[in-house]
PDB file of C-alpha atoms in Angstrom:
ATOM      1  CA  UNK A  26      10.490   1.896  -2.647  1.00 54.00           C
ATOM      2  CA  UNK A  27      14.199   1.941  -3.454  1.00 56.00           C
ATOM      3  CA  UNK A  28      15.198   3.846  -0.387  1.00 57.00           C
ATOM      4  CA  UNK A  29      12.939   1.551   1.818  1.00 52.00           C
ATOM      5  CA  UNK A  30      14.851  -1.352   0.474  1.00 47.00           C
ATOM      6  CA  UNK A  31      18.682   0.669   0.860  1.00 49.00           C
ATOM      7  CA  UNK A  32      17.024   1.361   4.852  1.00 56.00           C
ATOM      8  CA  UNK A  33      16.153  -2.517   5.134  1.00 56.00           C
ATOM      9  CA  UNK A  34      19.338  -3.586   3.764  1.00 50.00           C
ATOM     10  CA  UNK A  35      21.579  -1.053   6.044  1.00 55.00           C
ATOM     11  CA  UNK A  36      19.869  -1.872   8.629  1.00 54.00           C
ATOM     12  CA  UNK A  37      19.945  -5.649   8.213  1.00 53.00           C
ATOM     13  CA  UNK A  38      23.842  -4.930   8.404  1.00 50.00           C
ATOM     14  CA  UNK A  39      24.040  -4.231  12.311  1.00 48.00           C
ATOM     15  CA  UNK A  40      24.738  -6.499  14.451  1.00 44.00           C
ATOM     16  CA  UNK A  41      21.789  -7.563  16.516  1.00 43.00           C
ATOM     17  CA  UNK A  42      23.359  -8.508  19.536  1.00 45.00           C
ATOM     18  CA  UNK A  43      25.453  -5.210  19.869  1.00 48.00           C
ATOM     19  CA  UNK A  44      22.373  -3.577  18.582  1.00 55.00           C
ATOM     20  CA  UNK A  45      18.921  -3.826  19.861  1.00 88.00           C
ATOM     21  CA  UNK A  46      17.304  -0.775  18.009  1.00 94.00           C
ATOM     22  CA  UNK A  47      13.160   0.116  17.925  1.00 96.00           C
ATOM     23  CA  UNK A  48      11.500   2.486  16.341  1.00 97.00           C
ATOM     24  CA  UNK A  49       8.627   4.027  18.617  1.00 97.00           C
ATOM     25  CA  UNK A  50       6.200   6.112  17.207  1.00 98.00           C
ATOM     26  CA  UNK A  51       4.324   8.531  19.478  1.00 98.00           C
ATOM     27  CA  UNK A  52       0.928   8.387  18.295  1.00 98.00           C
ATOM     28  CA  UNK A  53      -1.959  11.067  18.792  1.00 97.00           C
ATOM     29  CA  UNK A  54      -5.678   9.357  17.527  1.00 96.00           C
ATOM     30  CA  UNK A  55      -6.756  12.558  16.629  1.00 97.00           C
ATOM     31  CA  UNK A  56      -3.233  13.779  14.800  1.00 97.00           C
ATOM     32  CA  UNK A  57      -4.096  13.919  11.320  1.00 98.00           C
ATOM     33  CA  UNK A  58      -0.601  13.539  10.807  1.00 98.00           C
ATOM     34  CA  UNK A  59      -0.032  10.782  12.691  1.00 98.00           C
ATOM     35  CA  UNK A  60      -3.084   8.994  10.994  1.00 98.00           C
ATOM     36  CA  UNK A  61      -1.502   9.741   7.583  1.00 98.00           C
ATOM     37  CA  UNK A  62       1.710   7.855   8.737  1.00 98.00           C
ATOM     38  CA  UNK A  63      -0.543   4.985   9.799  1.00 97.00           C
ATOM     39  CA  UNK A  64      -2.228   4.860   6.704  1.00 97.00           C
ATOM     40  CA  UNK A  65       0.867   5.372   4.376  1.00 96.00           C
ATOM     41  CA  UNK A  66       3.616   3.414   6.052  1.00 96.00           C
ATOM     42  CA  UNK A  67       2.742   1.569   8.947  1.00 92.00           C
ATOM     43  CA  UNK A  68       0.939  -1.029   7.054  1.00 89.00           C
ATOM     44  CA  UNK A  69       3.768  -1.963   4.683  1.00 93.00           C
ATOM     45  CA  UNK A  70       6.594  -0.695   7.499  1.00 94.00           C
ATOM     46  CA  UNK A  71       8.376  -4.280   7.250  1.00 89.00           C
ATOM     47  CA  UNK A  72      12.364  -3.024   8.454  1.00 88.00           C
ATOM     48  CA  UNK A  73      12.705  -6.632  10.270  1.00 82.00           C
ATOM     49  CA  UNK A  74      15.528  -5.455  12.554  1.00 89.00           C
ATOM     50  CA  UNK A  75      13.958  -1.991  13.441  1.00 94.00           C
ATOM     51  CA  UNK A  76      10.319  -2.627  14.437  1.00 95.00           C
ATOM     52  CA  UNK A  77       7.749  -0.232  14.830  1.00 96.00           C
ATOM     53  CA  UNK A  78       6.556  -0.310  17.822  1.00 96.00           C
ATOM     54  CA  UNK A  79       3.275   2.640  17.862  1.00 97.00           C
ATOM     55  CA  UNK A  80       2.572   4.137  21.416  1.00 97.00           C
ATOM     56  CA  UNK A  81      -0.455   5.661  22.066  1.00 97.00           C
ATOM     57  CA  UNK A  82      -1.177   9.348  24.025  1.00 96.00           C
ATOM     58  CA  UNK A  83      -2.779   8.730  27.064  1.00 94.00           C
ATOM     59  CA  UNK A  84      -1.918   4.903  27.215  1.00 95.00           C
ATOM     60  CA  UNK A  85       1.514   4.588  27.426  1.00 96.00           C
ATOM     61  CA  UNK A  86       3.177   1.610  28.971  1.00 96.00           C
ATOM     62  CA  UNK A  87       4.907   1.693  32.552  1.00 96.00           C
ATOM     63  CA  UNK A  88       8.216   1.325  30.966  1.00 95.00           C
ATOM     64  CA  UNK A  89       8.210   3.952  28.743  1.00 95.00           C
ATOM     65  CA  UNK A  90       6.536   6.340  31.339  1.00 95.00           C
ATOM     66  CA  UNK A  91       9.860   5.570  33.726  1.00 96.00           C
ATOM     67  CA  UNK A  92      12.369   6.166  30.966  1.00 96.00           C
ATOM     68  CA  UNK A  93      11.101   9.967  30.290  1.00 95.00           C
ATOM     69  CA  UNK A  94      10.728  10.576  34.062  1.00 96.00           C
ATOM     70  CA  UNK A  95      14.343   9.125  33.783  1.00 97.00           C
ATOM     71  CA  UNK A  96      15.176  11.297  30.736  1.00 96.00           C
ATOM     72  CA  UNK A  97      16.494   8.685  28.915  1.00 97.00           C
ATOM     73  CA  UNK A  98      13.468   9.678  26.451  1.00 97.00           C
ATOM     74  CA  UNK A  99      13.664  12.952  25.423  1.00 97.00           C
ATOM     75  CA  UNK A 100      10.516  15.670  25.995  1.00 96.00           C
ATOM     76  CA  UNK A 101       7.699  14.522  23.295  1.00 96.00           C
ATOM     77  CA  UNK A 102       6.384  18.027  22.067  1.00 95.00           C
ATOM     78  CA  UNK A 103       4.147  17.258  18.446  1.00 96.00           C
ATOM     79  CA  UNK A 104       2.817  13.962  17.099  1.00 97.00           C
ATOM     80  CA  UNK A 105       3.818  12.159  15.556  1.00 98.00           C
ATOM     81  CA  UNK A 106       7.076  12.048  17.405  1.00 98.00           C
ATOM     82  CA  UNK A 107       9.256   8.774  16.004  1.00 98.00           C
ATOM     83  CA  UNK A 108      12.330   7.985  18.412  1.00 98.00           C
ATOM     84  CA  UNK A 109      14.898   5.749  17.604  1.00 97.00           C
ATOM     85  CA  UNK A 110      15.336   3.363  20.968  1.00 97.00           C
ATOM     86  CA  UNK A 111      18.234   1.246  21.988  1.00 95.00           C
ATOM     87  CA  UNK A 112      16.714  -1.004  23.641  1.00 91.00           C
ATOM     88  CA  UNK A 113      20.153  -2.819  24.735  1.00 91.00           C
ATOM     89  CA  UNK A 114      21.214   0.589  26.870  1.00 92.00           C
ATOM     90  CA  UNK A 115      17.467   1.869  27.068  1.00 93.00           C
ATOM     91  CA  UNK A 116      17.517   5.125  26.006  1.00 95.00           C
ATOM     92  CA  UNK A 117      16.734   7.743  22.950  1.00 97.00           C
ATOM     93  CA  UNK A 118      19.437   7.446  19.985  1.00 96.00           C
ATOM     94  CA  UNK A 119      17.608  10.094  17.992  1.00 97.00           C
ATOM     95  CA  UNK A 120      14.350  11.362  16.717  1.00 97.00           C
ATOM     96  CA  UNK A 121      12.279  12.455  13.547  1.00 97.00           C
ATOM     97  CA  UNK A 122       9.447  14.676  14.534  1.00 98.00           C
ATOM     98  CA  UNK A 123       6.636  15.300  12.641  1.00 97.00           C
ATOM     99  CA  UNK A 124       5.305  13.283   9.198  1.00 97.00           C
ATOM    100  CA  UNK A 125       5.157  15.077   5.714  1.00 95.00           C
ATOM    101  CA  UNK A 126       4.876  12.461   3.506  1.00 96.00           C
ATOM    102  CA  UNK A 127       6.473   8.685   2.764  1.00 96.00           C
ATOM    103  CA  UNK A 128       8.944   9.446   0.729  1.00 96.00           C
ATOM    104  CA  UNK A 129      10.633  12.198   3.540  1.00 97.00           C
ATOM    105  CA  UNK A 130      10.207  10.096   5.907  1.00 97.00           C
ATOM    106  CA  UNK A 131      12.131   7.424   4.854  1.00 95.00           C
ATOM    107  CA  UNK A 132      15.086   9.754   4.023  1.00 95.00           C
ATOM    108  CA  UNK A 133      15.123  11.092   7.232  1.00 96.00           C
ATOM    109  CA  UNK A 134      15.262   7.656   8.902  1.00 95.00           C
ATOM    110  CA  UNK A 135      18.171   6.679   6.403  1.00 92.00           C
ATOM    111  CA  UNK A 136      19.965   9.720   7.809  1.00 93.00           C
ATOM    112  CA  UNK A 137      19.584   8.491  11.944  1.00 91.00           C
ATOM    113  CA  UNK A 138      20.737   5.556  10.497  1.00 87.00           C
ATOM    114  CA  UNK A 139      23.449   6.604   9.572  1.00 83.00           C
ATOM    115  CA  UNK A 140      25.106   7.649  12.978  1.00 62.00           C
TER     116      UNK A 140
END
């Protein structure tokens, strides 16, 4: 809980205008990984200036289709694939790939973050 609040707060920090940041989540229904994430964290996921925005194998919308043909979204290899999106510039800042538990994740999204 502490290190959701530290990622809320730093992230609350950044200017919204300069940055327009979303977190996508590449989501596989049958993923058991990916339904652990959606059972664990996307229900209380509440980073106000970083939303989650979940994307769904096989019904993904026109715009994010164009930006991997574009390769401004890198290859997606495993679900659940979580990219960090500018959408000001419109590409992929970074990426955590794969979910092993809450507590991880969170830490590793402190650490993009970070940048």
């Amino acid at each position: 809980m502490i290190r959701f609040l530290l990622i809320s707060l730093f992230v609350m920090t950044f200017n919204v205008q300069a940055y327009a940041f979303e977190l996508l989540m590449f989501n596989n229904k049958y993923c058991i990984f990916c339904n652990k994430f959606l059972k664990e964290v996307s229900k209380e996921y509440n980073i106000s200036n970083l939303p989650l925005i979940i994307i769904d194998e096989g019904n993904e919308p026109e715009w994010f289709i164009t930006a991997y043909i574009e390769k401004r979204i890198n290859p997606i290899r495993a679900t659940p694939t979580f990219i960090l999106w500018d959408e000001f510039e419109k590409y992929e800042v970074d990426r955590i790939v794969g979910y092993s538990g809450k507590d991880l994740f969170y830490n590793q999204l402190q650490k993009i973050l970070a940048f």
